[in-house]
Amino acid sequence: MISLIENICVEQKKWITHDEMMDIIVIAESTPGPVAINCATYVGYKTNKMKGAVVSTIGMVLPSFVIIFLISMFLNHFLEIKWVANAFHGIKIAVGILILDAAIKMIQKMKKTAFEIIILMIAFAMMMLINIFSWNISTTVLLLAAAVVGLASMPFQTEKCANSIDQNMVDEKSIDEKLINEKLIEEKAITENLIDKKVIDKMDINKSAVDKKLINENAINGKAMNENAIDKEVRN
């Protein structure tokens, strides 16, 4: 269910982020009730407050309840039917693969710091030991232990966050200076282009004036030549 919920709520519908999904899983594992129902309640509350929480919870519980209720009414010893039992064996394998897929996605998307990796390795080792030796230790105990370790590391995390913030501020300042320089260069280029355009326009105007002057001079010379020719004809 975790893999399906993440696929629908995070990747397809984008109702919640991956970090919120991780927080939901932690809360759902720490509180009574199935993980799927707790996740559905949270997502419903976030999308439409109390009404959304009620509707999403009912929508998660009701279909399974109706299906199992109908099966129990019409089929006695449902799980003793051979083909049903074989189908459930296959479903168990598929469920295991889905859980593994969800775990791999969570590991890929979590922060890859030394602290998170150490917690991950310790939790994995403890779960393996609990399953191998059948220790009577609840997963809630592991979650609480991880919470205690997280609280104990807060001073170090705070200092690291402060350093990270300072570094981000320095990076942002460098980016701002770079943008300002690029803006100045762009404005300079625009100014140079405007100056070049004005110079070219002025040259075009001067050229037009020169051409006009030459045309006028040619017209005057032509007129003078015509007058001389006429005078010459008159004398002849």
PDB file of N, CA and C in Angstrom, residues 1 34 36-37 56-72 78 88:
ATOM      1  N   MET A   1       0.815  -1.207   0.000  1.00  0.00           N
ATOM      2  CA  MET A   1       0.000   0.000   0.000  1.00  0.00           C
ATOM      3  C   MET A   1       0.856   1.268   0.000  1.00  0.00           C
ATOM      4  N   PRO A  34      -3.713   0.643  10.642  1.00  0.00           N
ATOM      5  CA  PRO A  34      -2.932   0.345   9.435  1.00  0.00           C
ATOM      6  C   PRO A  34      -2.304   1.597   8.831  1.00  0.00           C
ATOM      7  N   ALA A  36      -1.962   2.369   5.667  1.00  0.00           N
ATOM      8  CA  ALA A  36      -2.732   2.907   4.541  1.00  0.00           C
ATOM      9  C   ALA A  36      -3.848   3.831   5.027  1.00  0.00           C
ATOM     10  N   ILE A  37      -4.541   3.431   6.095  1.00  0.00           N
ATOM     11  CA  ILE A  37      -5.638   4.253   6.608  1.00  0.00           C
ATOM     12  C   ILE A  37      -5.104   5.560   7.190  1.00  0.00           C
ATOM     13  N   SER A  56     -11.812  10.369   2.865  1.00  0.00           N
ATOM     14  CA  SER A  56     -10.688   9.528   2.438  1.00  0.00           C
ATOM     15  C   SER A  56     -10.547   8.292   3.324  1.00  0.00           C
ATOM     16  N   THR A  57     -10.798   8.440   4.620  1.00  0.00           N
ATOM     17  CA  THR A  57     -10.723   7.276   5.518  1.00  0.00           C
ATOM     18  C   THR A  57     -11.808   6.261   5.188  1.00  0.00           C
ATOM     19  N   ILE A  58     -13.030   6.767   4.979  1.00  0.00           N
ATOM     20  CA  ILE A  58     -14.130   5.856   4.603  1.00  0.00           C
ATOM     21  C   ILE A  58     -13.842   5.198   3.262  1.00  0.00           C
ATOM     22  N   GLY A  59     -13.318   5.983   2.321  1.00  0.00           N
ATOM     23  CA  GLY A  59     -12.995   5.421   1.012  1.00  0.00           C
ATOM     24  C   GLY A  59     -11.912   4.356   1.069  1.00  0.00           C
ATOM     25  N   MET A  60     -11.018   4.454   2.039  1.00  0.00           N
ATOM     26  CA  MET A  60      -9.977   3.436   2.197  1.00  0.00           C
ATOM     27  C   MET A  60     -10.504   2.183   2.887  1.00  0.00           C
ATOM     28  N   VAL A  61     -11.411   2.351   3.852  1.00  0.00           N
ATOM     29  CA  VAL A  61     -11.880   1.213   4.653  1.00  0.00           C
ATOM     30  C   VAL A  61     -13.044   0.490   3.987  1.00  0.00           C
ATOM     31  N   LEU A  62     -13.988   1.246   3.411  1.00  0.00           N
ATOM     32  CA  LEU A  62     -15.246   0.661   2.954  1.00  0.00           C
ATOM     33  C   LEU A  62     -15.103  -0.399   1.864  1.00  0.00           C
ATOM     34  N   PRO A  63     -14.315  -0.175   0.808  1.00  0.00           N
ATOM     35  CA  PRO A  63     -14.235  -1.223  -0.239  1.00  0.00           C
ATOM     36  C   PRO A  63     -13.742  -2.561   0.300  1.00  0.00           C
ATOM     37  N   SER A  64     -12.685  -2.547   1.098  1.00  0.00           N
ATOM     38  CA  SER A  64     -12.177  -3.807   1.651  1.00  0.00           C
ATOM     39  C   SER A  64     -13.213  -4.466   2.555  1.00  0.00           C
ATOM     40  N   PHE A  65     -13.897  -3.667   3.369  1.00  0.00           N
ATOM     41  CA  PHE A  65     -14.919  -4.200   4.266  1.00  0.00           C
ATOM     42  C   PHE A  65     -16.054  -4.859   3.478  1.00  0.00           C
ATOM     43  N   VAL A  66     -16.525  -4.189   2.424  1.00  0.00           N
ATOM     44  CA  VAL A  66     -17.633  -4.731   1.629  1.00  0.00           C
ATOM     45  C   VAL A  66     -17.221  -6.018   0.936  1.00  0.00           C
ATOM     46  N   ILE A  67     -16.012  -6.036   0.361  1.00  0.00           N
ATOM     47  CA  ILE A  67     -15.555  -7.244  -0.351  1.00  0.00           C
ATOM     48  C   ILE A  67     -15.444  -8.424   0.602  1.00  0.00           C
ATOM     49  N   ILE A  68     -14.786  -8.232   1.739  1.00  0.00           N
ATOM     50  CA  ILE A  68     -14.636  -9.327   2.703  1.00  0.00           C
ATOM     51  C   ILE A  68     -15.985  -9.748   3.267  1.00  0.00           C
ATOM     52  N   PHE A  69     -16.879  -8.792   3.497  1.00  0.00           N
ATOM     53  CA  PHE A  69     -18.216  -9.114   4.012  1.00  0.00           C
ATOM     54  C   PHE A  69     -19.000  -9.969   3.029  1.00  0.00           C
ATOM     55  N   LEU A  70     -18.943  -9.618   1.733  1.00  0.00           N
ATOM     56  CA  LEU A  70     -19.650 -10.407   0.725  1.00  0.00           C
ATOM     57  C   LEU A  70     -19.052 -11.796   0.582  1.00  0.00           C
ATOM     58  N   ILE A  71     -17.733 -11.864   0.620  1.00  0.00           N
ATOM     59  CA  ILE A  71     -17.081 -13.173   0.521  1.00  0.00           C
ATOM     60  C   ILE A  71     -17.479 -14.054   1.688  1.00  0.00           C
ATOM     61  N   SER A  72     -17.509 -13.506   2.889  1.00  0.00           N
ATOM     62  CA  SER A  72     -17.871 -14.301   4.081  1.00  0.00           C
ATOM     63  C   SER A  72     -19.328 -14.739   4.047  1.00  0.00           C
ATOM     64  N   PHE A  78     -13.326 -19.592   2.825  1.00  0.00           N
ATOM     65  CA  PHE A  78     -12.860 -18.983   1.572  1.00  0.00           C
ATOM     66  C   PHE A  78     -11.391 -19.280   1.312  1.00  0.00           C
ATOM     67  N   PHE A  88      -3.324 -16.244  -3.253  1.00  0.00           N
ATOM     68  CA  PHE A  88      -2.810 -15.439  -2.145  1.00  0.00           C
ATOM     69  C   PHE A  88      -1.314 -15.644  -1.952  1.00  0.00           C
TER      70      PHE A  88
END
